[in-house]
Amino acid sequence: FKKLELPARSNDELYQMGNTFNKMMDILQQHFVKQQQFVLDASHELKTPLTVIEGYATMLKRWGMNKPELLEESVEAIYSEAVRMKKLTRQMLMLANPDEESNLDVQAVDVEKLCEETSKWMRRTYEQEIRVEAQTPGIHVLADEQRLKQLLVILLDNALTYSTEAIRVEIAEQADTVTLSVIDQGVGIPPEDLAHIFDRFYRVDKARARDTGGTGLGLSIAKRIVDVHGGRLDVRSEVGVGSAFTVTLPSATQKKAGESE
Ligand code: ADP
């Protein structure tokens, strides 16, 4: 990333071109550094489960055949680490896919219906209640339904993981936008971590997140999904009180003639 050496500031065309070239080089370099960091982080994250798998497999090779209790423990550990690696690679592929934007199947999606369906599906894995509250019935957003569902699963999964109480999903409509908030009364996120939770592989409590199957990629995927839809993802959180993640997307609700907004 060699930049041009430019003379003192001047207004001539050549200077302007050189300046633009240098700015582009800066941007390229930033992207390159980010990409390199992603590869480093990804390799590190994949190495951990692989080390565990290798350790148990070595133990099994040496002593496993004669010790049934070791066999059981090893198979269990190898299985759960393999599941973790599968989740990690699936999420990394999702993040690395550059075609995401062009492959969106954008339609009017009934948000309440999607939230109800997704919540019902999530309740099979978690015990807590999920309450879906829509300001008015029939609120629609412009989105790719599959992507939106994926986003909802990430936010609900986190809320259910980091809270033992019931979760609330609030749907509201503004003039041209729809907001969907996933609200929990869980552990909350410390202020110093809030700015980083959308970063790839970032976890507030690494050890705990590992126990709960967290990879630190969920929220960066969520942010990416919201971004390709031209929306926003905001968070409010307080330690010991809870968190609220709010998605803002373009509205697709058909306004009846004469209806005020
Ligand atoms: P993970 O797979 O670890 O959940 P995410 O990217 O989804 O990764 O979240 C990043 C981190 O943000 C989590 O490890 C957790 O520390 C924190 N976090 C996310 N959602 C919540 C929530 N609802 N309550 C408390 N902490 C949360």
PDB file of C-alpha atoms and ligand atoms in Angstrom:
ATOM      1  CA  PHE A   1       0.000   0.000   0.000  1.00  0.00           C
ATOM      2  CA  LYS A   2       2.471   2.552  -1.199  1.00  0.00           C
ATOM      3  CA  LYS A   3       1.135   6.060  -1.314  1.00  0.00           C
ATOM      4  CA  LEU A   4       2.205   8.859  -3.634  1.00  0.00           C
ATOM      5  CA  GLU A   5       4.498  11.513  -2.280  1.00  0.00           C
ATOM      6  CA  LEU A   6       2.771  14.768  -2.937  1.00  0.00           C
ATOM      7  CA  PRO A   7       4.232  18.257  -2.993  1.00  0.00           C
ATOM      8  CA  ALA A   8       2.848  20.983  -0.761  1.00  0.00           C
ATOM      9  CA  ARG A   9      -0.847  21.621  -1.212  1.00  0.00           C
ATOM     10  CA  SER A  10      -1.779  23.082  -4.581  1.00  0.00           C
ATOM     11  CA  ASN A  11      -4.860  23.419  -6.702  1.00  0.00           C
ATOM     12  CA  ASP A  12      -3.615  21.809  -9.864  1.00  0.00           C
ATOM     13  CA  GLU A  13      -5.341  18.755 -11.283  1.00  0.00           C
ATOM     14  CA  LEU A  14      -2.436  16.419 -10.834  1.00  0.00           C
ATOM     15  CA  TYR A  15      -2.257  17.206  -7.134  1.00  0.00           C
ATOM     16  CA  GLN A  16      -6.011  16.533  -6.774  1.00  0.00           C
ATOM     17  CA  MET A  17      -5.678  13.186  -8.537  1.00  0.00           C
ATOM     18  CA  GLY A  18      -2.758  12.212  -6.356  1.00  0.00           C
ATOM     19  CA  ASN A  19      -4.688  13.173  -3.280  1.00  0.00           C
ATOM     20  CA  THR A  20      -7.694  11.077  -4.331  1.00  0.00           C
ATOM     21  CA  PHE A  21      -5.396   8.146  -5.049  1.00  0.00           C
ATOM     22  CA  ASN A  22      -3.890   8.378  -1.549  1.00  0.00           C
ATOM     23  CA  LYS A  23      -7.325   8.508   0.064  1.00  0.00           C
ATOM     24  CA  MET A  24      -8.336   5.373  -1.860  1.00  0.00           C
ATOM     25  CA  MET A  25      -5.168   3.661  -0.689  1.00  0.00           C
ATOM     26  CA  ASP A  26      -6.096   4.502   2.916  1.00  0.00           C
ATOM     27  CA  ILE A  27      -9.523   2.942   2.483  1.00  0.00           C
ATOM     28  CA  LEU A  28      -8.074  -0.165   0.834  1.00  0.00           C
ATOM     29  CA  GLN A  29      -5.560  -0.533   3.618  1.00  0.00           C
ATOM     30  CA  GLN A  30      -8.267  -0.261   6.288  1.00  0.00           C
ATOM     31  CA  HIS A  31     -10.296  -2.987   4.541  1.00  0.00           C
ATOM     32  CA  PHE A  32      -7.241  -5.146   4.176  1.00  0.00           C
ATOM     33  CA  VAL A  33      -6.323  -4.826   7.865  1.00  0.00           C
ATOM     34  CA  LYS A  34      -9.912  -5.660   8.864  1.00  0.00           C
ATOM     35  CA  GLN A  35      -9.948  -8.710   6.611  1.00  0.00           C
ATOM     36  CA  GLN A  36      -6.620  -9.862   7.965  1.00  0.00           C
ATOM     37  CA  GLN A  37      -7.884  -9.454  11.533  1.00  0.00           C
ATOM     38  CA  PHE A  38     -10.983 -11.494  10.667  1.00  0.00           C
ATOM     39  CA  VAL A  39      -8.865 -14.358   9.335  1.00  0.00           C
ATOM     40  CA  LEU A  40      -6.654 -14.236  12.437  1.00  0.00           C
ATOM     41  CA  ASP A  41      -9.622 -14.173  14.828  1.00  0.00           C
ATOM     42  CA  ALA A  42     -11.417 -16.902  12.881  1.00  0.00           C
ATOM     43  CA  SER A  43      -8.382 -19.193  12.941  1.00  0.00           C
ATOM     44  CA  HIS A  44      -8.004 -18.600  16.652  1.00  0.00           C
ATOM     45  CA  GLU A  45     -11.669 -19.363  17.332  1.00  0.00           C
ATOM     46  CA  LEU A  46     -11.523 -22.554  15.290  1.00  0.00           C
ATOM     47  CA  LYS A  47      -8.326 -23.660  16.937  1.00  0.00           C
ATOM     48  CA  THR A  48      -9.890 -23.858  20.392  1.00  0.00           C
ATOM     49  CA  PRO A  49     -12.500 -26.545  19.607  1.00  0.00           C
ATOM     50  CA  LEU A  50      -9.971 -28.381  17.435  1.00  0.00           C
ATOM     51  CA  THR A  51      -7.508 -28.530  20.341  1.00  0.00           C
ATOM     52  CA  VAL A  52     -10.202 -29.973  22.597  1.00  0.00           C
ATOM     53  CA  ILE A  53     -11.183 -32.545  19.958  1.00  0.00           C
ATOM     54  CA  GLU A  54      -7.555 -33.509  19.405  1.00  0.00           C
ATOM     55  CA  GLY A  55      -6.959 -33.860  23.159  1.00  0.00           C
ATOM     56  CA  TYR A  56      -9.927 -36.175  23.714  1.00  0.00           C
ATOM     57  CA  ALA A  57      -9.187 -38.188  20.573  1.00  0.00           C
ATOM     58  CA  THR A  58      -5.596 -38.708  21.757  1.00  0.00           C
ATOM     59  CA  MET A  59      -6.836 -39.838  25.148  1.00  0.00           C
ATOM     60  CA  LEU A  60      -9.307 -42.222  23.516  1.00  0.00           C
ATOM     61  CA  LYS A  61      -6.589 -43.713  21.330  1.00  0.00           C
ATOM     62  CA  ARG A  62      -4.402 -44.380  24.352  1.00  0.00           C
ATOM     63  CA  TRP A  63      -6.796 -45.541  27.035  1.00  0.00           C
ATOM     64  CA  GLY A  64     -10.355 -45.180  25.814  1.00  0.00           C
ATOM     65  CA  MET A  65     -11.055 -48.718  24.720  1.00  0.00           C
ATOM     66  CA  ASN A  66     -10.658 -50.057  28.242  1.00  0.00           C
ATOM     67  CA  LYS A  67     -12.399 -47.257  30.146  1.00  0.00           C
ATOM     68  CA  PRO A  68     -16.085 -46.868  29.364  1.00  0.00           C
ATOM     69  CA  GLU A  69     -16.430 -43.673  31.500  1.00  0.00           C
ATOM     70  CA  LEU A  70     -13.632 -42.022  29.509  1.00  0.00           C
ATOM     71  CA  LEU A  71     -15.281 -43.129  26.286  1.00  0.00           C
ATOM     72  CA  GLU A  72     -18.549 -41.472  27.268  1.00  0.00           C
ATOM     73  CA  GLU A  73     -16.934 -38.200  28.377  1.00  0.00           C
ATOM     74  CA  SER A  74     -14.770 -38.009  25.259  1.00  0.00           C
ATOM     75  CA  VAL A  75     -17.573 -38.688  22.811  1.00  0.00           C
ATOM     76  CA  GLU A  76     -19.710 -36.044  24.531  1.00  0.00           C
ATOM     77  CA  ALA A  77     -16.914 -33.434  24.399  1.00  0.00           C
ATOM     78  CA  ILE A  78     -15.953 -34.215  20.808  1.00  0.00           C
ATOM     79  CA  TYR A  79     -19.581 -34.001  19.756  1.00  0.00           C
ATOM     80  CA  SER A  80     -20.253 -30.634  21.404  1.00  0.00           C
ATOM     81  CA  GLU A  81     -17.030 -29.110  20.065  1.00  0.00           C
ATOM     82  CA  ALA A  82     -17.875 -30.357  16.567  1.00  0.00           C
ATOM     83  CA  VAL A  83     -21.320 -28.735  16.871  1.00  0.00           C
ATOM     84  CA  ARG A  84     -19.615 -25.511  17.920  1.00  0.00           C
ATOM     85  CA  MET A  85     -17.223 -25.615  14.976  1.00  0.00           C
ATOM     86  CA  LYS A  86     -20.106 -26.220  12.625  1.00  0.00           C
ATOM     87  CA  LYS A  87     -21.939 -23.182  14.006  1.00  0.00           C
ATOM     88  CA  LEU A  88     -18.802 -21.057  13.725  1.00  0.00           C
ATOM     89  CA  THR A  89     -18.094 -22.042  10.126  1.00  0.00           C
ATOM     90  CA  ARG A  90     -21.737 -21.513   9.125  1.00  0.00           C
ATOM     91  CA  GLN A  91     -21.694 -18.033  10.675  1.00  0.00           C
ATOM     92  CA  MET A  92     -18.343 -17.149   9.128  1.00  0.00           C
ATOM     93  CA  LEU A  93     -19.553 -18.178   5.684  1.00  0.00           C
ATOM     94  CA  MET A  94     -22.588 -15.985   6.178  1.00  0.00           C
ATOM     95  CA  LEU A  95     -20.392 -13.000   7.042  1.00  0.00           C
ATOM     96  CA  ALA A  96     -18.013 -13.630   4.161  1.00  0.00           C
ATOM     97  CA  ASN A  97     -20.761 -13.803   1.533  1.00  0.00           C
ATOM     98  CA  PRO A  98     -20.426 -10.673  -0.612  1.00  0.00           C
ATOM     99  CA  ASP A  99     -23.612 -11.349  -2.614  1.00  0.00           C
ATOM    100  CA  GLU A 100     -25.926 -10.835   0.294  1.00  0.00           C
ATOM    101  CA  GLU A 101     -27.263  -7.500  -0.855  1.00  0.00           C
ATOM    102  CA  SER A 102     -27.968  -8.511  -4.444  1.00  0.00           C
ATOM    103  CA  ASN A 103     -29.662 -11.759  -3.417  1.00  0.00           C
ATOM    104  CA  LEU A 104     -32.290 -10.231  -1.152  1.00  0.00           C
ATOM    105  CA  ASP A 105     -35.869 -11.304  -1.793  1.00  0.00           C
ATOM    106  CA  VAL A 106     -37.581  -8.180  -0.496  1.00  0.00           C
ATOM    107  CA  GLN A 107     -41.326  -8.367   0.098  1.00  0.00           C
ATOM    108  CA  ALA A 108     -43.941  -7.015   2.482  1.00  0.00           C
ATOM    109  CA  VAL A 109     -43.617  -9.150   5.620  1.00  0.00           C
ATOM    110  CA  ASP A 110     -46.197  -9.295   8.429  1.00  0.00           C
ATOM    111  CA  VAL A 111     -43.947  -8.615  11.429  1.00  0.00           C
ATOM    112  CA  GLU A 112     -46.300  -9.781  14.181  1.00  0.00           C
ATOM    113  CA  LYS A 113     -46.981 -13.046  12.388  1.00  0.00           C
ATOM    114  CA  LEU A 114     -43.280 -13.669  11.835  1.00  0.00           C
ATOM    115  CA  CYS A 115     -42.491 -12.839  15.483  1.00  0.00           C
ATOM    116  CA  GLU A 116     -45.239 -15.173  16.743  1.00  0.00           C
ATOM    117  CA  GLU A 117     -44.066 -18.026  14.507  1.00  0.00           C
ATOM    118  CA  THR A 118     -40.409 -17.553  15.429  1.00  0.00           C
ATOM    119  CA  SER A 119     -41.185 -17.269  19.148  1.00  0.00           C
ATOM    120  CA  LYS A 120     -43.224 -20.454  19.041  1.00  0.00           C
ATOM    121  CA  TRP A 121     -40.333 -22.219  17.403  1.00  0.00           C
ATOM    122  CA  MET A 122     -37.814 -20.817  19.940  1.00  0.00           C
ATOM    123  CA  ARG A 123     -39.956 -21.909  22.896  1.00  0.00           C
ATOM    124  CA  ARG A 124     -39.093 -25.490  22.062  1.00  0.00           C
ATOM    125  CA  THR A 125     -35.511 -24.820  23.201  1.00  0.00           C
ATOM    126  CA  TYR A 126     -36.065 -22.313  26.015  1.00  0.00           C
ATOM    127  CA  GLU A 127     -38.393 -22.274  28.977  1.00  0.00           C
ATOM    128  CA  GLN A 128     -39.102 -18.569  29.239  1.00  0.00           C
ATOM    129  CA  GLU A 129     -42.191 -16.966  27.851  1.00  0.00           C
ATOM    130  CA  ILE A 130     -41.937 -14.670  24.808  1.00  0.00           C
ATOM    131  CA  ARG A 131     -44.669 -12.037  24.625  1.00  0.00           C
ATOM    132  CA  VAL A 132     -45.251 -10.380  21.268  1.00  0.00           C
ATOM    133  CA  GLU A 133     -47.019  -7.008  21.497  1.00  0.00           C
ATOM    134  CA  ALA A 134     -47.913  -5.110  18.343  1.00  0.00           C
ATOM    135  CA  GLN A 135     -49.104  -1.509  18.552  1.00  0.00           C
ATOM    136  CA  THR A 136     -51.630  -2.210  15.798  1.00  0.00           C
ATOM    137  CA  PRO A 137     -52.400  -5.387  13.854  1.00  0.00           C
ATOM    138  CA  GLY A 138     -51.114  -5.909  10.325  1.00  0.00           C
ATOM    139  CA  ILE A 139     -47.831  -3.988  10.540  1.00  0.00           C
ATOM    140  CA  HIS A 140     -45.655  -4.917   7.555  1.00  0.00           C
ATOM    141  CA  VAL A 141     -42.003  -4.238   6.739  1.00  0.00           C
ATOM    142  CA  LEU A 142     -40.102  -4.378   3.470  1.00  0.00           C
ATOM    143  CA  ALA A 143     -37.642  -7.190   3.983  1.00  0.00           C
ATOM    144  CA  ASP A 144     -36.351 -10.575   2.979  1.00  0.00           C
ATOM    145  CA  GLU A 145     -38.406 -12.854   5.228  1.00  0.00           C
ATOM    146  CA  GLN A 146     -35.711 -15.479   5.727  1.00  0.00           C
ATOM    147  CA  ARG A 147     -33.109 -12.873   6.649  1.00  0.00           C
ATOM    148  CA  LEU A 148     -35.527 -11.142   8.998  1.00  0.00           C
ATOM    149  CA  LYS A 149     -36.266 -14.423  10.709  1.00  0.00           C
ATOM    150  CA  GLN A 150     -32.557 -15.080  11.073  1.00  0.00           C
ATOM    151  CA  LEU A 151     -32.138 -11.652  12.668  1.00  0.00           C
ATOM    152  CA  LEU A 152     -34.997 -12.282  15.060  1.00  0.00           C
ATOM    153  CA  VAL A 153     -33.578 -15.665  16.059  1.00  0.00           C
ATOM    154  CA  ILE A 154     -30.219 -14.048  16.903  1.00  0.00           C
ATOM    155  CA  LEU A 155     -31.813 -11.349  19.076  1.00  0.00           C
ATOM    156  CA  LEU A 156     -34.228 -13.751  20.790  1.00  0.00           C
ATOM    157  CA  ASP A 157     -31.511 -16.320  21.305  1.00  0.00           C
ATOM    158  CA  ASN A 158     -29.371 -13.723  23.101  1.00  0.00           C
ATOM    159  CA  ALA A 159     -32.256 -12.357  25.170  1.00  0.00           C
ATOM    160  CA  LEU A 160     -33.229 -15.874  26.256  1.00  0.00           C
ATOM    161  CA  THR A 161     -29.619 -16.805  26.994  1.00  0.00           C
ATOM    162  CA  TYR A 162     -28.763 -13.740  29.073  1.00  0.00           C
ATOM    163  CA  SER A 163     -32.059 -13.552  30.990  1.00  0.00           C
ATOM    164  CA  THR A 164     -34.163 -15.903  33.077  1.00  0.00           C
ATOM    165  CA  GLU A 165     -37.325 -13.791  32.897  1.00  0.00           C
ATOM    166  CA  ALA A 166     -39.941 -13.525  30.157  1.00  0.00           C
ATOM    167  CA  ILE A 167     -38.927 -11.719  26.955  1.00  0.00           C
ATOM    168  CA  ARG A 168     -40.996  -9.005  25.319  1.00  0.00           C
ATOM    169  CA  VAL A 169     -41.107  -8.232  21.608  1.00  0.00           C
ATOM    170  CA  GLU A 170     -42.617  -4.828  20.859  1.00  0.00           C
ATOM    171  CA  ILE A 171     -43.686  -3.872  17.346  1.00  0.00           C
ATOM    172  CA  ALA A 172     -44.517  -0.267  16.549  1.00  0.00           C
ATOM    173  CA  GLU A 173     -44.994   1.793  13.436  1.00  0.00           C
ATOM    174  CA  GLN A 174     -43.906   5.328  12.643  1.00  0.00           C
ATOM    175  CA  ALA A 175     -44.494   7.365   9.471  1.00  0.00           C
ATOM    176  CA  ASP A 176     -42.249   5.370   7.111  1.00  0.00           C
ATOM    177  CA  THR A 177     -40.566   2.949   9.444  1.00  0.00           C
ATOM    178  CA  VAL A 178     -41.323   0.044  11.709  1.00  0.00           C
ATOM    179  CA  THR A 179     -39.496  -0.682  14.947  1.00  0.00           C
ATOM    180  CA  LEU A 180     -39.143  -4.121  16.424  1.00  0.00           C
ATOM    181  CA  SER A 181     -37.671  -4.300  19.923  1.00  0.00           C
ATOM    182  CA  VAL A 182     -36.528  -7.427  21.733  1.00  0.00           C
ATOM    183  CA  ILE A 183     -36.541  -6.572  25.432  1.00  0.00           C
ATOM    184  CA  ASP A 184     -35.155  -8.646  28.268  1.00  0.00           C
ATOM    185  CA  GLN A 185     -34.724  -8.182  31.994  1.00  0.00           C
ATOM    186  CA  GLY A 186     -31.445 -10.019  32.087  1.00  0.00           C
ATOM    187  CA  VAL A 187     -27.835  -9.409  33.083  1.00  0.00           C
ATOM    188  CA  GLY A 188     -27.413  -6.322  30.884  1.00  0.00           C
ATOM    189  CA  ILE A 189     -24.244  -5.122  29.186  1.00  0.00           C
ATOM    190  CA  PRO A 190     -21.606  -2.879  30.841  1.00  0.00           C
ATOM    191  CA  PRO A 191     -21.335   0.579  29.186  1.00  0.00           C
ATOM    192  CA  GLU A 192     -17.683  -0.006  28.186  1.00  0.00           C
ATOM    193  CA  ASP A 193     -18.701  -3.125  26.201  1.00  0.00           C
ATOM    194  CA  LEU A 194     -21.727  -1.633  24.473  1.00  0.00           C
ATOM    195  CA  ALA A 195     -19.704  -0.046  21.665  1.00  0.00           C
ATOM    196  CA  HIS A 196     -18.062  -3.377  20.812  1.00  0.00           C
ATOM    197  CA  ILE A 197     -20.837  -5.967  20.938  1.00  0.00           C
ATOM    198  CA  PHE A 198     -21.470  -5.659  17.187  1.00  0.00           C
ATOM    199  CA  ASP A 199     -17.808  -6.419  16.436  1.00  0.00           C
ATOM    200  CA  ARG A 200     -16.986  -9.844  15.112  1.00  0.00           C
ATOM    201  CA  PHE A 201     -16.062 -12.371  17.806  1.00  0.00           C
ATOM    202  CA  TYR A 202     -16.626  -9.864  20.623  1.00  0.00           C
ATOM    203  CA  ARG A 203     -18.034 -11.381  23.799  1.00  0.00           C
ATOM    204  CA  VAL A 204     -18.489  -9.573  27.094  1.00  0.00           C
ATOM    205  CA  ASP A 205     -17.648 -12.616  29.162  1.00  0.00           C
ATOM    206  CA  LYS A 206     -15.657 -15.056  27.033  1.00  0.00           C
ATOM    207  CA  ALA A 207     -15.843 -17.991  29.457  1.00  0.00           C
ATOM    208  CA  ARG A 208     -19.556 -17.646  30.040  1.00  0.00           C
ATOM    209  CA  ALA A 209     -20.331 -17.122  26.363  1.00  0.00           C
ATOM    210  CA  ARG A 210     -18.447 -20.323  25.576  1.00  0.00           C
ATOM    211  CA  ASP A 211     -20.563 -22.247  28.076  1.00  0.00           C
ATOM    212  CA  THR A 212     -23.726 -20.934  26.494  1.00  0.00           C
ATOM    213  CA  GLY A 213     -22.497 -21.836  23.003  1.00  0.00           C
ATOM    214  CA  GLY A 214     -21.840 -18.195  22.063  1.00  0.00           C
ATOM    215  CA  THR A 215     -19.442 -17.413  19.236  1.00  0.00           C
ATOM    216  CA  GLY A 216     -19.474 -13.609  19.312  1.00  0.00           C
ATOM    217  CA  LEU A 217     -20.667 -13.542  15.695  1.00  0.00           C
ATOM    218  CA  GLY A 218     -24.435 -13.361  16.235  1.00  0.00           C
ATOM    219  CA  LEU A 219     -24.742  -9.600  16.615  1.00  0.00           C
ATOM    220  CA  SER A 220     -22.335  -8.818  13.761  1.00  0.00           C
ATOM    221  CA  ILE A 221     -24.545 -10.962  11.512  1.00  0.00           C
ATOM    222  CA  ALA A 222     -27.635  -9.189  12.896  1.00  0.00           C
ATOM    223  CA  LYS A 223     -26.063  -5.798  12.137  1.00  0.00           C
ATOM    224  CA  ARG A 224     -25.148  -6.938   8.649  1.00  0.00           C
ATOM    225  CA  ILE A 225     -28.720  -8.097   7.957  1.00  0.00           C
ATOM    226  CA  VAL A 226     -30.122  -4.769   9.151  1.00  0.00           C
ATOM    227  CA  ASP A 227     -27.552  -2.838   7.076  1.00  0.00           C
ATOM    228  CA  VAL A 228     -28.344  -4.641   3.805  1.00  0.00           C
ATOM    229  CA  HIS A 229     -31.997  -3.720   4.371  1.00  0.00           C
ATOM    230  CA  GLY A 230     -31.088  -0.063   4.835  1.00  0.00           C
ATOM    231  CA  GLY A 231     -32.230  -0.192   8.459  1.00  0.00           C
ATOM    232  CA  ARG A 232     -30.765   0.437  11.906  1.00  0.00           C
ATOM    233  CA  LEU A 233     -29.946  -1.645  14.935  1.00  0.00           C
ATOM    234  CA  ASP A 234     -29.786   0.134  18.289  1.00  0.00           C
ATOM    235  CA  VAL A 235     -29.215  -1.109  21.785  1.00  0.00           C
ATOM    236  CA  ARG A 236     -30.027   0.199  25.241  1.00  0.00           C
ATOM    237  CA  SER A 237     -28.779  -1.756  28.193  1.00  0.00           C
ATOM    238  CA  GLU A 238     -28.128  -1.475  31.892  1.00  0.00           C
ATOM    239  CA  VAL A 239     -26.274  -3.980  34.032  1.00  0.00           C
ATOM    240  CA  GLY A 240     -28.662  -5.893  36.285  1.00  0.00           C
ATOM    241  CA  VAL A 241     -31.718  -4.293  34.666  1.00  0.00           C
ATOM    242  CA  GLY A 242     -31.778  -5.679  31.127  1.00  0.00           C
ATOM    243  CA  SER A 243     -31.301  -4.935  27.454  1.00  0.00           C
ATOM    244  CA  ALA A 244     -33.407  -3.748  24.551  1.00  0.00           C
ATOM    245  CA  PHE A 245     -32.302  -4.295  20.951  1.00  0.00           C
ATOM    246  CA  THR A 246     -34.323  -2.236  18.484  1.00  0.00           C
ATOM    247  CA  VAL A 247     -34.437  -2.893  14.754  1.00  0.00           C
ATOM    248  CA  THR A 248     -35.745  -0.106  12.502  1.00  0.00           C
ATOM    249  CA  LEU A 249     -36.806  -1.104   8.986  1.00  0.00           C
ATOM    250  CA  PRO A 250     -38.705   0.521   6.126  1.00  0.00           C
ATOM    251  CA  SER A 251     -42.462   0.153   6.530  1.00  0.00           C
ATOM    252  CA  ALA A 252     -44.575  -1.667   3.941  1.00  0.00           C
ATOM    253  CA  THR A 253     -47.919  -1.253   5.630  1.00  0.00           C
ATOM    254  CA  GLN A 254     -50.531  -0.163   3.115  1.00  0.00           C
ATOM    255  CA  LYS A 255     -52.095   2.995   4.483  1.00  0.00           C
ATOM    256  CA  LYS A 256     -55.814   3.202   3.766  1.00  0.00           C
ATOM    257  CA  ALA A 257     -56.866   6.328   1.904  1.00  0.00           C
ATOM    258  CA  GLY A 258     -57.532   9.241   4.230  1.00  0.00           C
ATOM    259  CA  GLU A 259     -55.944   7.546   7.215  1.00  0.00           C
ATOM    260  CA  SER A 260     -53.707   9.884   9.182  1.00  0.00           C
ATOM    261  CA  GLU A 261     -50.274   8.821  10.256  1.00  0.00           C
TER     262      GLU A 261
HETATM  263  P1  ADP B   1     -22.757 -14.600  21.240  1.00  0.00           P
HETATM  264  O1  ADP B   1     -22.722 -15.696  20.242  1.00  0.00           O
HETATM  265  O2  ADP B   1     -21.623 -14.662  22.230  1.00  0.00           O
HETATM  266  O3  ADP B   1     -24.085 -14.386  21.894  1.00  0.00           O
HETATM  267  P2  ADP B   1     -23.278 -12.060  19.958  1.00  0.00           P
HETATM  268  O4  ADP B   1     -22.516 -11.361  18.882  1.00  0.00           O
HETATM  269  O5  ADP B   1     -24.674 -12.424  19.674  1.00  0.00           O
HETATM  270  O6  ADP B   1     -22.405 -13.317  20.368  1.00  0.00           O
HETATM  271  O7  ADP B   1     -23.240 -11.162  21.263  1.00  0.00           O
HETATM  272  C1  ADP B   1     -22.008 -10.587  21.664  1.00  0.00           C
HETATM  273  C2  ADP B   1     -21.989 -10.426  23.171  1.00  0.00           C
HETATM  274  O8  ADP B   1     -22.919  -9.419  23.573  1.00  0.00           O
HETATM  275  C3  ADP B   1     -22.405 -11.676  23.947  1.00  0.00           C
HETATM  276  O9  ADP B   1     -21.316 -12.535  24.171  1.00  0.00           O
HETATM  277  C4  ADP B   1     -22.938 -11.081  25.236  1.00  0.00           C
HETATM  278  O10 ADP B   1     -21.868 -10.857  26.120  1.00  0.00           O
HETATM  279  C5  ADP B   1     -23.505  -9.744  24.817  1.00  0.00           C
HETATM  280  N1  ADP B   1     -24.987  -9.771  24.656  1.00  0.00           N
HETATM  281  C6  ADP B   1     -25.672  -9.910  23.515  1.00  0.00           C
HETATM  282  N2  ADP B   1     -27.005  -9.869  23.734  1.00  0.00           N
HETATM  283  C7  ADP B   1     -27.163  -9.698  25.059  1.00  0.00           C
HETATM  284  C8  ADP B   1     -28.323  -9.573  25.923  1.00  0.00           C
HETATM  285  N3  ADP B   1     -29.570  -9.615  25.443  1.00  0.00           N
HETATM  286  N4  ADP B   1     -28.069  -9.416  27.258  1.00  0.00           N
HETATM  287  C9  ADP B   1     -26.819  -9.369  27.737  1.00  0.00           C
HETATM  288  N5  ADP B   1     -25.699  -9.487  26.978  1.00  0.00           N
HETATM  289  C10 ADP B   1     -25.869  -9.650  25.666  1.00  0.00           C
END
